[in-house]
Coordinates of C-alpha atoms and ligand atoms in Angstrom, one line a residue:
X1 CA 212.9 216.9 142.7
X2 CA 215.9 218.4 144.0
X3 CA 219.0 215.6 144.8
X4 CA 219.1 217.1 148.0
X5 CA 215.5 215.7 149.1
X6 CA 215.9 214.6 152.6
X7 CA 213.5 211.6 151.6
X8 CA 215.5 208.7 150.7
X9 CA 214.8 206.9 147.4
X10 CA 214.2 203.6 149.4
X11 CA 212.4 204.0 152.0
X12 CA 210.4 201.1 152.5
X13 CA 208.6 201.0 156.3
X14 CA 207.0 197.7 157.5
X15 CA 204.0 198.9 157.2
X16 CA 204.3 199.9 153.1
X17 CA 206.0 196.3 153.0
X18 CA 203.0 194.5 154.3
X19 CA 200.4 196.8 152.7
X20 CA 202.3 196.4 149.2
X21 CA 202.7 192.7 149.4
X22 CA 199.0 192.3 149.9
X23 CA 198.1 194.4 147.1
X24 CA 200.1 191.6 144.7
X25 CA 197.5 189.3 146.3
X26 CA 193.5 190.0 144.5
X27 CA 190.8 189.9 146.5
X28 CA 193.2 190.5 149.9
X29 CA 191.5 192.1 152.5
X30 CA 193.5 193.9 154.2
X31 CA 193.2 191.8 157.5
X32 CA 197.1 190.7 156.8
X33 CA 198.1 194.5 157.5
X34 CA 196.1 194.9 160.6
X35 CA 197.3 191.6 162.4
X36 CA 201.0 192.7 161.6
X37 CA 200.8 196.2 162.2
X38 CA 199.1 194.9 166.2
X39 CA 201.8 192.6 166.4
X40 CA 204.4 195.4 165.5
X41 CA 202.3 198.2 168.2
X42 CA 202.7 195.5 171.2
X43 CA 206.4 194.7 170.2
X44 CA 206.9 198.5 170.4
X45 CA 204.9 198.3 173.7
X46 CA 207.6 195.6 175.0
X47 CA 210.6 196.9 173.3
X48 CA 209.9 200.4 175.6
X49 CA 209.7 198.2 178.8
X50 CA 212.9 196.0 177.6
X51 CA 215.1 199.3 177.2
X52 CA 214.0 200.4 180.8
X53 CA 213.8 197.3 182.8
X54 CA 216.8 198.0 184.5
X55 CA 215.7 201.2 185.8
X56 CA 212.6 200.7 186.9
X57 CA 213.3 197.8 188.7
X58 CA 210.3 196.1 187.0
X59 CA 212.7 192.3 186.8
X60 CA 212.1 190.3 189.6
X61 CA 210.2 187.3 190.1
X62 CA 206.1 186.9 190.2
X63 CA 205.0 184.3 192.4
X64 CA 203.4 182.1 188.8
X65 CA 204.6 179.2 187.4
X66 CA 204.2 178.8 183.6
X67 CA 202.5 175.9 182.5
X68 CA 206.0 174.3 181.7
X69 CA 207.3 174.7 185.3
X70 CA 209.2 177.8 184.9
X71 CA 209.2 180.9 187.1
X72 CA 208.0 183.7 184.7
X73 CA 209.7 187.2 185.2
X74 CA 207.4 190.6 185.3
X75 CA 208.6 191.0 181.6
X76 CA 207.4 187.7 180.5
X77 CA 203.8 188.9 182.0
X78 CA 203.8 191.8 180.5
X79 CA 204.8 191.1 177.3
X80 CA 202.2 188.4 177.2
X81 CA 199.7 190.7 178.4
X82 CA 200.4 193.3 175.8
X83 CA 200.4 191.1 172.9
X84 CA 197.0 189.7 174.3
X85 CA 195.5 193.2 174.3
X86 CA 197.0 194.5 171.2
X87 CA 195.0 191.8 169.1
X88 CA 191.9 190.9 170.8
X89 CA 190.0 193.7 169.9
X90 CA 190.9 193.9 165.9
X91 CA 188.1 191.3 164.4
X92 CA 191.0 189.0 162.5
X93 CA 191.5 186.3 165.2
X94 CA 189.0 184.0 166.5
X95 CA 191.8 182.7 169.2
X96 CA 195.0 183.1 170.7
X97 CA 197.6 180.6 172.4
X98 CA 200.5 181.4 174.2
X99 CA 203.5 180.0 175.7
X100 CA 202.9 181.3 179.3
X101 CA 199.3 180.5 179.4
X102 CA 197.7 176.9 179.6
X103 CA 194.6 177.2 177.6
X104 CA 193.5 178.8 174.6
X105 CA 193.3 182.7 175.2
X106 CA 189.5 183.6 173.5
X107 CA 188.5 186.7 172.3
X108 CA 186.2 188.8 174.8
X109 CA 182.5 188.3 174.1
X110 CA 182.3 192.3 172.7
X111 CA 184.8 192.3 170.3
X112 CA 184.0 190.4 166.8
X113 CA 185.8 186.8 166.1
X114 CA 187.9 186.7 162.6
X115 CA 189.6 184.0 160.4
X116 CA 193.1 183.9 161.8
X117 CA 194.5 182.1 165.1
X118 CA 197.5 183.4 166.9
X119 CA 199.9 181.9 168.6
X120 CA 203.2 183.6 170.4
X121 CA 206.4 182.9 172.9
X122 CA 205.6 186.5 174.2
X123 CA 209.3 186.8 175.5
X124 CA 211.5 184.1 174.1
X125 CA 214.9 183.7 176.0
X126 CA 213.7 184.9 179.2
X127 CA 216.3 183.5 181.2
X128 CA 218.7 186.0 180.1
X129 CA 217.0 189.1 180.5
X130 CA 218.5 190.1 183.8
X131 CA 222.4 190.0 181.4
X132 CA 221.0 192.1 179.0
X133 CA 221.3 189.8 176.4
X134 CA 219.4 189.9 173.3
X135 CA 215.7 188.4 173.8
X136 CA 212.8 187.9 171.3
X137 CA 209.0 187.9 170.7
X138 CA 208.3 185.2 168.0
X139 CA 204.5 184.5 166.1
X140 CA 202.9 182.1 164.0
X141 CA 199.8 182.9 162.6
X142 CA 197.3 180.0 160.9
X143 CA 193.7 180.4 159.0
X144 CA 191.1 179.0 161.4
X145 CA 189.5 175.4 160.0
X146 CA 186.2 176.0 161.9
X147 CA 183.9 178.2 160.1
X148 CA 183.1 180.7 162.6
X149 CA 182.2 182.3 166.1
X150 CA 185.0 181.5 168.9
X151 CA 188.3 179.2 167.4
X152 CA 188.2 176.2 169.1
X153 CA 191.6 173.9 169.9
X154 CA 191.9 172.3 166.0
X155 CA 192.0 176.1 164.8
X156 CA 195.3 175.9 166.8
X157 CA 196.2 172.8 166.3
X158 CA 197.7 172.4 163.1
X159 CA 200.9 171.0 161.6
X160 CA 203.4 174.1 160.9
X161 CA 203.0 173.8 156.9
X162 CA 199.6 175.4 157.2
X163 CA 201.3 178.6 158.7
X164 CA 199.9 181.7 156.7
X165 CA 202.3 184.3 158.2
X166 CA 205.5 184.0 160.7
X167 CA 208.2 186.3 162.4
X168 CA 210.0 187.0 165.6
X169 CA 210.6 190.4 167.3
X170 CA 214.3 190.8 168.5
X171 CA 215.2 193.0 171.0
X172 CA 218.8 193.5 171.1
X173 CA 221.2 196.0 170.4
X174 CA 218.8 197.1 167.7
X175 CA 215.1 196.1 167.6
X176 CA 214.3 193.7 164.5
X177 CA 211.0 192.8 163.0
X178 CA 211.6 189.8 160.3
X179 CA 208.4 188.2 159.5
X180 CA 207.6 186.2 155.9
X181 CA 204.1 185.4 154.7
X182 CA 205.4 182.9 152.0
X183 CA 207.4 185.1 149.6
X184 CA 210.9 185.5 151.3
X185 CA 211.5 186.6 155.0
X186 CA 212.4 190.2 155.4
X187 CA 213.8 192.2 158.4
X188 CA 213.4 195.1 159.7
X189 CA 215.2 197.4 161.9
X190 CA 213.5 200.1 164.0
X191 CA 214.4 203.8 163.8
X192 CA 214.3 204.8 166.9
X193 CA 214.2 208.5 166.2
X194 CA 211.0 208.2 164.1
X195 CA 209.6 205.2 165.7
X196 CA 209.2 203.4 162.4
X197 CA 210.6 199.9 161.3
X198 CA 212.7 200.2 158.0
X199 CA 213.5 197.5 155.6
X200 CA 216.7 196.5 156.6
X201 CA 217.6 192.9 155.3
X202 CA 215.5 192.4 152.1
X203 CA 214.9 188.7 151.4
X204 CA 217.0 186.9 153.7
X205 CA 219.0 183.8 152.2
X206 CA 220.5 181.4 154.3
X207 CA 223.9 180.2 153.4
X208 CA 223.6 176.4 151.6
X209 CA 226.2 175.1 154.3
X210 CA 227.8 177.1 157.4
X211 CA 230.5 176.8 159.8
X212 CA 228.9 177.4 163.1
X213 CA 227.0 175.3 165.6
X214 CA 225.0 175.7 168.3
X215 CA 223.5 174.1 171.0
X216 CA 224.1 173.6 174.6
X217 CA 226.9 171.3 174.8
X218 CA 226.1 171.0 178.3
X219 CA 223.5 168.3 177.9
X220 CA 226.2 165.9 176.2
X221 CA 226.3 163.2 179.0
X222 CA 222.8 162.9 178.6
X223 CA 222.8 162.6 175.0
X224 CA 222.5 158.9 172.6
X225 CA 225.7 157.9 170.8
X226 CA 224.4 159.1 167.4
X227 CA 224.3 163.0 169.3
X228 CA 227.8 162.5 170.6
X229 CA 229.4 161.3 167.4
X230 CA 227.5 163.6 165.1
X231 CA 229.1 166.8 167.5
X232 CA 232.6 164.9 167.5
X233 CA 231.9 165.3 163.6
X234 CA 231.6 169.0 164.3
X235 CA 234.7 169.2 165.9
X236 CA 236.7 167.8 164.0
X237 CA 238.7 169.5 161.3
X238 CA 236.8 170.4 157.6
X239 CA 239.0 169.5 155.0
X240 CA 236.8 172.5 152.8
X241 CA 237.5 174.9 155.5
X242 CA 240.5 173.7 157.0
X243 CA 238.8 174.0 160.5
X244 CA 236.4 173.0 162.6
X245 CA 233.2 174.2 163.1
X246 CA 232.8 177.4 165.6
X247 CA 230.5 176.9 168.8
X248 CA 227.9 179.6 169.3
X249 CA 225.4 179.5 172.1
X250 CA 223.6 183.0 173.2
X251 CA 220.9 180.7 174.7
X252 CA 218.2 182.8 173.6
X253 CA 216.4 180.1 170.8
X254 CA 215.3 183.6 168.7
X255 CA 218.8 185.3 168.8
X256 CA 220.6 182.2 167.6
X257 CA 218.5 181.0 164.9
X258 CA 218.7 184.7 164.2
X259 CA 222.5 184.5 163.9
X260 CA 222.2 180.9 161.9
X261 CA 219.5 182.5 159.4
X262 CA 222.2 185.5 158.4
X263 CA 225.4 183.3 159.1
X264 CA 224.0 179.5 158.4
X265 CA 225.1 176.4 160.1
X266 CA 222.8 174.9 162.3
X267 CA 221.1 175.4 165.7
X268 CA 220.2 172.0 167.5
X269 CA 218.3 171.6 170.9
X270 CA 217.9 167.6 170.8
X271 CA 216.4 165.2 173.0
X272 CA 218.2 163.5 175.9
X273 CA 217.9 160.3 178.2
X274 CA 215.9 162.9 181.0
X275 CA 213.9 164.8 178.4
X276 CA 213.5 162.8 175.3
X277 CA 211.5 165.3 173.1
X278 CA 214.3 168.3 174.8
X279 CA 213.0 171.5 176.0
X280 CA 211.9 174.0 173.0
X281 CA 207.9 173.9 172.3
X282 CA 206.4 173.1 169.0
X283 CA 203.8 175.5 168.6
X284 CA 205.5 178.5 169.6
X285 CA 209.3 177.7 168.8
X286 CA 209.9 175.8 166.3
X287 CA 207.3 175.9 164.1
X288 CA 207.2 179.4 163.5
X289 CA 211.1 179.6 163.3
X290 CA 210.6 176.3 160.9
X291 CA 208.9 178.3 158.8
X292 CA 210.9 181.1 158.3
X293 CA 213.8 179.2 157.8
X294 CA 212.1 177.3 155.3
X295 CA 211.5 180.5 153.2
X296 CA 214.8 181.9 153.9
X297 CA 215.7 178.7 151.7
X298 CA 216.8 176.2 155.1
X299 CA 215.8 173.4 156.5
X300 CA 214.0 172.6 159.7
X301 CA 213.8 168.7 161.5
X302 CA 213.1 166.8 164.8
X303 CA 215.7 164.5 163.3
X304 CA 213.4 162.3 162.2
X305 CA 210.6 164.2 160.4
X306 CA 210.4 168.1 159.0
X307 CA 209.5 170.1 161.7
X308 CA 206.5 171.7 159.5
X309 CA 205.1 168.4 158.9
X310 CA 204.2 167.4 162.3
X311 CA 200.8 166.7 163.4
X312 CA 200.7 168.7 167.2
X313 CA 198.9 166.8 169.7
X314 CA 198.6 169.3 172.4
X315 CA 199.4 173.1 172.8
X316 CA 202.5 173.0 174.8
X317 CA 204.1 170.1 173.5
X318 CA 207.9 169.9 172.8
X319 CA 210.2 168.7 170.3
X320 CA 214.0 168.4 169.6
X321 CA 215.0 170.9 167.0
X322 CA 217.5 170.6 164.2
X323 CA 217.4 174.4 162.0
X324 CA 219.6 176.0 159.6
X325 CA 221.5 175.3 156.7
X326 CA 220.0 172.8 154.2
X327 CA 223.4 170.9 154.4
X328 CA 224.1 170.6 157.8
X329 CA 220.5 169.8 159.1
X330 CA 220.9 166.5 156.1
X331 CA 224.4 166.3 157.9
X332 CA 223.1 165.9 161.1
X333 CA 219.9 163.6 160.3
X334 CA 222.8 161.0 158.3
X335 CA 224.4 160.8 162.2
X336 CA 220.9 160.7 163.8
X337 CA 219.5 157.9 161.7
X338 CA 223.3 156.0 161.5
X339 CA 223.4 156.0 158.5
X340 CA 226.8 158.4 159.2
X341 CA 229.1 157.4 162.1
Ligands
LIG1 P1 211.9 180.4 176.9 O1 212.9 181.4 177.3 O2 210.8 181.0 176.1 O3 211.5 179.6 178.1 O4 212.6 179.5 175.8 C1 213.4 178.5 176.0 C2 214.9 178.9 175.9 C3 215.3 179.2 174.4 O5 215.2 180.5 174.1 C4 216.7 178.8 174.5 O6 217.2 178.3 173.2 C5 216.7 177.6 175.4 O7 215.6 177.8 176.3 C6 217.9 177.6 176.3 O8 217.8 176.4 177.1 P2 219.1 175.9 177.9 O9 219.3 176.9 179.0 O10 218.8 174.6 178.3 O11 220.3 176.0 176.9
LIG2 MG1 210.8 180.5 174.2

């Protein structure tokens, strides 16, 4: 073949990624590359909307309320919508949940159920779309414990460990697909001109220990003594570094643990005297973010317990987060539990 071959040795699209890493797997099915390639159509789906919000005049406020109390944008529905549609038809879920919807989303009566529950923050970050700041789609995906016909709450239910597959959909000032299904996390960045997602970041490492944190330091006043010291800790000079850590807060969850996972360090969203279990939600955040961290060789905690070993009680529930760097979440957990002061 001539050198001049306008096919680039390695090439490797999402799609071939998923396909190929099922074929290492006997007996797969192929169900793996159908649920990922639907989650990858609706993020496209969103992405195109994202790019010409501004234009359109599609922001703006609808009248709903999210089951957590906030306002959802136009974005937030459609995103949710699209995602809903894009998988209910392919016969591989037997349920859906999703952060801007109360109850379990079932599949319509026509279409056949499958073996796999979905669950998704449709548009993570929200709050900043209107600043053009970078915002996010994440997934977790579990295999159903009922044996068939319409999933049922306990298909959803389960503690993050069981997660079979999880990613996040970023779209900032490139659109990234990083997903893992327990053999690395890898990230993909889209090609605009083709429409294709390209292997980008191949097996994603987080750094053992980092120098950045972040969380919003707003909350302090409302934070126990352990919080406070533990961030005093981060401020003070590193006698490895010979600096302090650096404070980094987009305020998009996705785009920060984003940042941590290529950078390390940690991200922290903790609970406070108003909201004792904080803000982010279990389910949808921080286990599938968790998990990927996890892979990409982190660590994930509520600063008591690993995030993945948590037993949910119900869909929308909420838990402090602790993510990133091996180091610095053990760092943080020796302040929360005193044993570091
Ligand atoms: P949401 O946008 O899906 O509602 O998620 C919650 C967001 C996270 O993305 C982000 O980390 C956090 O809320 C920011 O909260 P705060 O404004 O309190 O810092
Ligand atoms: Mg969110």
């Amino acid at each position: 073949m001539s050198s001049r071959t306008p096919f680039p040795d390695k090439l490797i699209t999402l799609e071939r990624h998923i396909i190929e890493g099922e074929h290492s797997h006997p007996g797969a099915t192929g169900e793996f590359s159908g649920l990922l390639h639907g989650i990858s159509l609706a993020a496209k789906l969103v992405w195109r909307e994202v790019t010409k919000a501004g234009l359109v005049n599609i922001l703006g406020k609808t009248d709903r309320m999210n089951i957590s109390g906030d306002v959802i944008k136009k974005l937030d529905e459609f995103a949710d919508v699209t995602i809903y549609k894009a998988m209910d038809h392919l016969g591989h879920l037997c349920v859906m949940a999703s952060e801007e919807n109360e109850d379990l989303l079932h599949i319509p009566e026509h279409y056949p159920n499958g073996k796999y529950a979905l669950l998704f923050d449709p548009l993570d970050g929200s709050g900043n779309i209107d600043a053009n700041v970078t915002i996010g789609t994440i997934f977790s995906i579990y295999r159903r414990v009922t044996a068939s016909g319409p999933g049922k709450m306990e298909d959803v239910l389960q503690p993050g460990h069981r997660q079979v597959a999880a990613g996040y959909v970023l779209y900032g000032s490139s659109m990234m697909f990083v997903y893992s299904t327990g053999h690395g996390v890898h990230g993909f960045t889209l090609d605009p001109s083709v429409g294709e997602f390209l292997l980008s970041h191949e097996n994603i490492r987080i750094p053992r220990k980092g120098t950045i944190y972040s969380t919003n330091e707003g909350n302090t006043g409302r934070w126990v003594p352990e919080m406070q010291r533990y961030v005093s800790y981060l401020k003070k000079e590193d006698p490895e570094t010979g600096r302090p850590y650096s404070a980094r807060y987009i305020g998009s969850l996705v785009a920060d643990v984003h940042r941590t996972m290529l950078y390390g360090g940690i991200y922290f969203y903790a609970g406070d005297t108003k909201n004792p279990n904080g803000k982010l939600r279990l389910m949808y955040e921080n286990n599938p973010l968790a998990y990927l961290v996890e892979e990409a060789g982190g660590a994930s905690t509520n600063g008591r317990i690993r995030t993945l070993d948590i037993q949910p009680s119900s869909l929308h529930e909420r838990s402090p987060l602790f993510i990133g760097s091996v180091d610095d979440v053990s760092i943080a957990q020796e302040f929360l539990s005193g044993k570091r002061v």
